[in-house]
């Protein structure tokens, strides 16, 4: 016996006595309510003051800020898709109060209005989380990740290429002048030699004119004449172009023509899995309990030179310094250790070869020829090689890093390595072995090693992996943010701030 099928009432044209409110359609603990509540509690008076009076009315910046942050929380990064959501998505309609700004208004607010304001708003949100006891600013974990810029990866400028081109012009100018000297070899009067050092566009043009004037009225080779005409037409222009490119590069070695602020970096997560060079930014992040507490942008590939500025930015924004800081070996340099020591911050920062050193120690494979393993007599200031030969101090010198940090190195040399049976294993120098020792760095590394191998240090190293790296995993995989939408470092700074805020509020919504 078959049973009668009963369907629920379906009448899309059914009238309601009282139309439903949008507020009734949004669940109590929905993330959109979290965004709404948090942004209602932040001070945006500085942002409001940036608007000029007169003309037509403007959409309220608080509403636009809520909409954009919630869009990023929902993995919507395109201004057109945000505009579409404001017409179709009940949560966006509720959040915006049924305001419907177009994509140009959204993009203008995101890319221009928020400049100089978003970072302060972000820190206010972080402080709200601190007040609730969810995170702490006393204990931070730092790491960096690279995110591709919104730039053409095939339109690039390389610093080495500029240098090569300038050297080629310089070499060809010298060759042309050599021809002038050859023409005047039988004459008593020889034109003054131009200055070929530190050439620029003006000097190149002046040198070409000097060569032309020197050869005026002389019978010259046809190829030389053609080369001079080409040089006069192209070389000053090319030199001016190289000067402009070097001004954009500054200390970098490359940039993209479509986003000059982006630097070419090797990307680990490239779909080809071959470490392709792409225009990108190096994002430096501080975290606590998997919440982002601070972020900065770097245009350099290495993390080493970014820690000092990133830490200073944290102190400047929160008016306090962290008590402990944990980072991987990418930050372990003498300059960073010194800066952390000066700030009286307990630093659980690994140095190069820390893990290898620990593994070799466990396996009993310590290299007896490494300078760290050589015996040192502090009273006589001498080292002893594995054969027991004295290595005396032959002087010291100072050098500066790319950041301008000064290091002092001491040099020690063995007296006679000739005929030593261990020489091939000890060193490959053709002369007697020389070692260099940086005593300040040795001291700082010893302190770092003591901290890292302590019970607290082991716990910190373990926590760093799931604290800061989990944040990057969430941003790149769950939020699918692997490429910026905007161009230029100022706009990219806004976008990573929106991502950081969206990450924090999304995580917060899952805890309540």
XYZ file of C-alpha atoms in Angstrom:
512
model
C 0.000 0.000 0.000
C 1.561 3.311 -1.109
C 1.608 6.283 1.192
C 0.474 9.744 0.220
C 3.352 12.175 -0.392
C 2.953 15.472 1.424
C 4.945 18.512 0.301
C 5.555 21.622 2.350
C 3.651 24.687 1.213
C 5.426 26.525 -1.576
C 4.027 29.858 -2.720
C 6.600 32.409 -3.666
C 3.905 35.066 -4.152
C 2.472 34.692 -0.648
C 1.924 38.093 0.964
C 3.026 38.805 4.548
C 1.069 40.974 6.930
C 4.370 42.318 8.298
C 7.461 42.124 6.022
C 10.462 40.368 7.657
C 13.325 42.496 8.947
C 16.846 41.841 7.679
C 17.942 41.578 11.303
C 15.625 38.573 11.772
C 17.348 36.786 8.884
C 20.885 37.080 10.296
C 21.815 34.430 12.933
C 22.858 35.723 16.351
C 26.433 34.409 16.266
C 27.043 34.986 12.566
C 30.495 36.471 11.682
C 28.804 39.467 10.064
C 27.520 40.512 13.507
C 31.055 40.214 14.917
C 32.387 42.526 12.203
C 29.542 44.957 12.846
C 30.075 45.030 16.622
C 33.871 45.301 16.544
C 33.984 48.092 13.945
C 31.298 49.982 15.879
C 33.723 50.066 18.834
C 36.740 51.509 16.997
C 37.516 55.187 16.648
C 37.487 56.290 12.991
C 37.298 60.039 13.637
C 40.599 60.625 11.791
C 39.187 58.813 8.762
C 35.984 60.852 8.908
C 37.972 64.110 9.061
C 39.756 63.190 5.812
C 36.506 63.881 3.911
C 36.073 67.373 2.520
C 32.728 69.103 2.798
C 30.593 70.345 -0.053
C 29.128 68.620 -3.074
C 26.969 65.531 -2.924
C 26.688 63.345 0.155
C 29.189 60.515 0.748
C 28.685 56.968 1.904
C 29.602 56.669 5.564
C 33.184 55.398 5.991
C 32.156 53.113 8.851
C 29.671 51.333 6.610
C 32.219 50.969 3.798
C 34.837 49.706 6.242
C 32.467 47.062 7.605
C 31.496 45.929 4.105
C 35.076 45.606 2.862
C 36.331 43.784 5.975
C 33.409 41.368 5.839
C 34.009 40.847 2.112
C 37.625 39.889 2.808
C 36.411 37.598 5.580
C 34.220 35.891 2.962
C 37.105 35.639 0.456
C 35.633 38.361 -1.773
C 38.463 40.606 -2.951
C 37.133 42.041 -6.224
C 35.322 45.387 -5.915
C 32.839 44.239 -8.570
C 32.020 41.074 -6.630
C 31.565 43.133 -3.466
C 29.179 45.406 -5.373
C 27.263 42.349 -6.569
C 27.048 40.959 -3.011
C 25.514 44.235 -1.813
C 22.621 43.602 -4.216
C 22.218 39.855 -3.662
C 23.555 38.762 -0.244
C 21.285 39.287 2.751
C 24.261 39.633 5.130
C 25.818 42.409 3.063
C 22.428 44.128 2.772
C 21.988 44.015 6.551
C 25.524 45.237 7.193
C 25.290 48.133 4.742
C 21.782 49.153 5.792
C 20.762 48.507 2.169
C 23.271 51.082 0.902
C 24.603 50.045 -2.489
C 27.892 51.786 -3.346
C 29.265 50.841 -6.760
C 32.619 49.175 -7.392
C 34.359 52.499 -8.140
C 33.327 53.888 -4.738
C 34.455 50.675 -3.019
C 37.790 50.661 -4.831
C 38.400 54.362 -4.201
C 37.687 53.936 -0.481
C 39.913 50.861 -0.225
C 42.833 52.173 -2.277
C 42.842 55.862 -1.305
C 40.680 56.739 1.686
C 42.128 54.074 3.970
C 45.747 55.108 3.376
C 47.294 56.194 6.655
C 44.214 55.118 8.648
C 43.768 51.337 8.384
C 46.861 50.406 10.390
C 45.606 52.441 13.364
C 42.178 50.830 13.093
C 43.793 47.382 12.948
C 45.746 48.053 16.149
C 42.566 49.216 17.884
C 40.964 45.864 17.031
C 44.023 44.028 18.386
C 43.832 46.006 21.631
C 40.146 45.047 21.976
C 41.216 41.394 21.770
C 43.942 42.064 24.350
C 41.385 43.605 26.729
C 39.298 40.445 26.477
C 42.320 38.314 27.369
C 42.297 36.467 24.039
C 45.823 37.490 23.050
C 48.895 39.054 24.618
C 51.342 41.599 23.213
C 54.038 40.467 25.643
C 54.809 37.249 23.783
C 55.052 37.351 19.973
C 56.052 34.980 17.174
C 57.527 36.425 13.984
C 57.893 35.047 10.480
C 57.657 36.200 6.885
C 55.893 35.008 3.763
C 55.882 36.172 0.155
C 52.680 37.087 -1.677
C 52.652 37.759 -5.399
C 51.938 41.316 -6.539
C 49.344 42.313 -9.103
C 51.998 42.844 -11.765
C 53.106 41.410 -15.070
C 55.751 38.822 -14.242
C 57.398 39.203 -17.678
C 58.033 42.982 -17.629
C 60.991 43.401 -15.334
C 64.100 45.499 -14.739
C 67.260 43.944 -13.296
C 69.940 45.890 -11.472
C 72.735 43.719 -12.885
C 71.474 44.324 -16.425
C 71.590 48.104 -15.882
C 75.132 47.867 -14.544
C 76.216 45.730 -17.507
C 74.671 48.164 -20.013
C 76.354 51.160 -18.373
C 79.707 49.379 -18.386
C 79.237 48.517 -22.061
C 78.632 52.180 -22.973
C 81.657 53.186 -20.899
C 83.821 50.584 -22.652
C 82.634 51.674 -26.117
C 83.315 55.342 -25.295
C 86.869 54.416 -24.301
C 87.247 52.500 -27.570
C 86.090 55.563 -29.533
C 88.531 57.757 -27.652
C 91.323 55.271 -28.389
C 90.510 55.826 -32.067
C 90.834 59.608 -31.520
C 94.269 59.109 -29.959
C 95.242 56.925 -32.896
C 94.231 59.690 -35.350
C 96.293 62.263 -33.405
C 99.328 60.036 -32.793
C 101.516 61.895 -35.320
C 100.441 65.355 -34.144
C 101.849 67.359 -31.270
C 98.475 68.586 -30.005
C 96.370 65.781 -28.477
C 92.858 66.610 -27.127
C 92.323 66.336 -23.378
C 91.152 62.898 -22.292
C 87.513 62.881 -21.097
C 86.526 61.618 -17.644
C 85.168 58.097 -18.076
C 84.418 57.511 -14.398
C 80.974 57.991 -12.817
C 79.379 58.722 -16.173
C 75.797 59.913 -16.467
C 73.551 61.084 -19.314
C 75.055 64.594 -19.430
C 78.666 63.341 -19.305
C 78.024 60.758 -22.021
C 76.567 63.431 -24.293
C 79.491 65.781 -23.541
C 82.039 63.017 -24.243
C 80.386 62.124 -27.576
C 80.435 65.815 -28.585
C 84.097 66.037 -27.550
C 84.934 63.010 -29.738
C 82.988 64.488 -32.677
C 84.763 67.840 -32.307
C 88.152 66.129 -32.090
C 87.450 64.235 -35.331
C 86.035 67.298 -37.149
C 87.793 67.714 -40.480
C 89.626 64.410 -40.104
C 89.294 61.446 -42.407
C 87.614 58.835 -40.247
C 86.564 55.252 -40.725
C 83.002 54.792 -42.008
C 82.135 52.345 -39.211
C 83.395 54.784 -36.567
C 81.237 57.526 -38.075
C 78.181 55.254 -37.979
C 78.915 54.293 -34.394
C 79.247 57.946 -33.365
C 75.928 58.808 -34.989
C 74.277 55.877 -33.202
C 75.922 56.856 -29.904
C 74.773 60.481 -30.166
C 71.226 59.393 -30.907
C 70.854 56.619 -28.303
C 73.437 56.586 -25.512
C 72.454 59.789 -23.607
C 68.789 58.688 -23.707
C 69.699 55.199 -22.526
C 71.843 56.570 -19.693
C 68.978 58.818 -18.542
C 66.698 55.758 -18.566
C 69.213 53.757 -16.520
C 69.463 56.588 -13.977
C 65.668 56.647 -13.541
C 65.595 52.873 -13.152
C 68.355 52.963 -10.530
C 66.395 55.617 -8.607
C 63.419 53.221 -8.496
C 65.590 50.224 -7.575
C 67.462 51.917 -4.697
C 68.940 48.973 -2.742
C 66.963 46.303 -4.593
C 68.161 44.145 -7.478
C 64.927 44.084 -9.512
C 61.434 45.512 -9.956
C 58.383 45.048 -12.143
C 57.534 47.699 -14.720
C 53.808 47.361 -13.985
C 54.329 47.637 -10.206
C 57.705 49.307 -9.557
C 57.385 48.734 -5.794
C 57.323 44.940 -6.260
C 60.582 42.965 -6.217
C 61.168 39.658 -8.009
C 61.333 36.844 -5.461
C 61.380 33.064 -5.550
C 57.923 31.743 -4.677
C 57.714 28.428 -2.807
C 54.055 27.878 -3.648
C 54.436 28.277 -7.417
C 52.115 25.942 -9.331
C 55.068 24.650 -11.353
C 56.875 23.758 -8.108
C 60.159 25.041 -9.538
C 60.698 28.205 -7.523
C 59.958 30.711 -10.262
C 60.876 34.350 -9.830
C 57.771 36.518 -9.566
C 57.097 40.127 -8.552
C 56.070 39.981 -4.906
C 56.156 41.563 -1.456
C 57.672 40.055 1.677
C 55.028 40.150 4.432
C 56.409 40.276 7.972
C 53.907 39.182 10.611
C 53.769 38.997 14.409
C 51.284 36.591 15.965
C 50.028 35.444 19.330
C 47.623 32.548 19.797
C 47.252 32.448 15.977
C 46.032 36.070 15.859
C 47.946 38.691 13.904
C 49.217 41.420 16.212
C 51.270 43.382 13.677
C 52.285 43.358 10.026
C 54.792 45.220 7.874
C 55.777 45.061 4.221
C 59.324 44.535 2.954
C 60.685 44.805 -0.573
C 63.651 42.549 0.132
C 63.732 38.777 -0.272
C 65.623 37.939 2.937
C 63.930 38.190 6.341
C 67.182 39.045 8.143
C 67.125 42.775 7.402
C 63.420 43.218 8.216
C 63.252 42.358 11.934
C 64.536 45.653 13.326
C 62.008 47.810 11.430
C 59.186 45.364 12.125
C 59.895 45.375 15.865
C 60.208 49.170 15.967
C 56.834 49.399 14.214
C 55.298 47.213 16.942
C 56.749 49.394 19.708
C 55.684 52.609 17.967
C 52.075 51.477 17.511
C 51.532 49.921 20.945
C 53.870 52.134 23.010
C 55.318 49.020 24.618
C 57.818 46.342 23.695
C 57.246 42.591 23.875
C 58.912 40.645 26.664
C 59.686 37.565 24.532
C 60.138 37.108 20.798
C 60.426 33.845 18.885
C 61.626 33.563 15.277
C 63.351 31.091 12.994
C 66.927 31.066 11.681
C 66.126 33.593 8.959
C 66.377 36.327 11.608
C 69.511 35.135 13.400
C 72.096 37.846 12.729
C 74.491 39.837 14.912
C 72.564 43.042 14.211
C 69.235 41.493 15.238
C 70.634 39.846 18.359
C 72.267 43.148 19.373
C 69.061 45.121 18.809
C 67.016 42.640 20.858
C 69.614 42.713 23.632
C 69.572 46.537 23.671
C 65.771 46.478 23.954
C 66.009 43.914 26.774
C 63.774 41.431 24.922
C 64.229 37.726 25.613
C 64.856 36.382 22.127
C 64.280 32.752 21.147
C 65.793 33.301 17.704
C 67.650 30.507 15.956
C 70.880 31.103 14.040
C 72.174 29.430 10.905
C 73.155 25.798 11.388
C 71.468 25.603 14.805
C 69.584 22.436 13.856
C 72.605 20.897 12.136
C 74.681 21.682 15.202
C 72.145 19.922 17.455
C 71.920 16.893 15.146
C 75.700 16.566 14.862
C 75.986 16.771 18.638
C 73.483 13.934 19.090
C 75.261 11.788 16.499
C 78.725 12.660 17.832
C 79.765 14.085 14.459
C 81.196 17.432 15.528
C 83.711 18.736 12.986
C 87.087 19.001 14.812
C 88.382 21.413 12.146
C 85.613 23.987 12.556
C 86.868 27.222 14.201
C 84.296 26.770 16.985
C 85.966 23.489 17.945
C 89.517 24.847 18.089
C 90.994 25.450 21.541
C 91.419 29.126 22.452
C 93.802 30.523 25.048
C 92.327 33.814 26.207
C 95.474 34.906 28.106
C 97.751 34.627 25.075
C 94.990 35.382 22.546
C 95.918 32.325 20.469
C 94.097 29.380 18.920
C 95.481 25.873 18.495
C 94.839 23.839 15.362
C 93.943 20.097 15.547
C 97.687 19.297 15.306
C 98.409 21.528 18.311
C 100.067 24.283 16.281
C 99.671 27.857 17.545
C 97.526 30.254 15.522
C 98.478 33.819 16.402
C 96.457 37.012 16.083
C 97.489 38.806 12.872
C 95.116 41.754 13.272
C 91.485 42.737 13.081
C 89.265 44.762 10.794
C 85.769 46.204 10.690
C 83.147 45.839 8.001
C 79.591 47.043 7.501
C 76.567 44.999 6.533
C 74.075 46.113 3.865
C 72.101 47.792 6.671
C 75.168 49.722 7.821
C 75.740 47.622 10.946
C 79.423 47.516 11.888
C 81.073 44.189 12.684
C 84.546 43.585 14.100
C 86.469 40.471 13.028
C 89.770 39.154 14.394
C 92.148 37.079 12.230
C 94.388 34.227 13.365
C 96.951 32.387 11.241
C 98.790 29.107 11.692
C 102.597 29.252 11.633
C 103.344 26.401 9.237
C 100.858 24.117 7.509
C 103.408 22.688 5.092
C 103.658 18.915 5.353
C 100.783 18.641 7.840
C 99.026 15.248 7.367
C 95.649 16.859 8.231
C 95.974 19.802 5.843
C 93.568 18.540 3.159
C 90.888 17.959 5.790
C 91.674 21.142 7.728
C 91.591 23.773 4.957
C 92.019 24.302 1.216
C 94.075 27.489 1.279
C 97.381 27.552 -0.594
C 98.972 29.399 2.321
C 98.866 28.769 6.063
C 95.335 28.523 7.436
C 93.622 31.750 8.519
C 90.446 31.879 10.601
C 88.242 34.857 11.412
C 86.417 35.239 14.714
C 83.615 37.660 15.560
C 83.615 37.623 19.361
C 80.436 39.655 19.770
C 78.528 37.280 17.498
C 80.021 34.248 19.266
C 78.798 35.654 22.599
C 75.319 36.410 21.240
C 74.991 32.973 19.620
C 76.022 31.321 22.873
C 73.261 33.219 24.685
C 70.755 32.271 21.975
C 71.788 28.616 22.171
C 71.281 28.563 25.955
C 67.773 30.012 25.561
C 66.812 27.784 22.619
C 67.880 24.556 24.308
C 66.175 25.387 27.609
C 62.818 23.849 28.476
C 61.077 27.149 27.704
C 63.031 27.511 24.449
C 61.980 24.064 23.216
C 58.347 24.911 23.979
C 58.654 28.263 22.176
C 60.179 26.639 19.089
C 57.370 24.108 18.929
C 54.694 26.760 19.385
C 56.150 28.999 16.662
C 55.414 26.358 14.025
C 51.693 26.159 14.751
C 51.283 29.796 15.760
C 52.597 32.009 12.977
C 52.838 29.461 10.151
C 49.220 28.418 10.724
C 48.196 32.036 10.102
C 49.963 32.050 6.722
C 48.345 28.721 5.882
C 44.898 30.105 6.656
C 45.461 33.254 4.585
C 46.854 31.459 1.542
C 44.810 28.263 1.556
C 41.533 28.836 3.395
C 41.153 32.480 2.424
C 42.727 31.765 -0.979
C 44.665 35.018 -0.893
C 47.782 34.348 -2.950
C 47.946 37.493 -5.078
C 47.247 41.137 -4.310
C 44.446 42.961 -6.105
C 46.045 46.411 -5.835
C 49.357 47.844 -7.047
C 51.920 50.001 -5.245
C 53.294 49.518 -1.743
C 50.854 51.995 -0.139
C 47.792 50.209 -1.516
C 49.264 46.760 -0.868
C 49.790 47.837 2.752
C 46.053 48.520 2.979
C 45.172 45.187 1.442
C 47.342 43.105 3.761
C 45.819 45.084 6.644
C 42.321 44.113 5.490
C 43.420 40.485 5.231
C 44.938 40.638 8.737
C 41.760 42.159 10.169
C 39.544 39.629 8.369
C 41.704 36.746 9.655
C 41.487 37.967 13.254
C 37.722 38.580 13.195
C 37.028 35.266 11.483
C 39.025 33.428 14.135
C 37.372 35.445 16.885
C 33.898 34.570 15.576
C 34.733 30.879 15.948
C 35.616 31.260 19.634
C 32.379 32.841 20.879
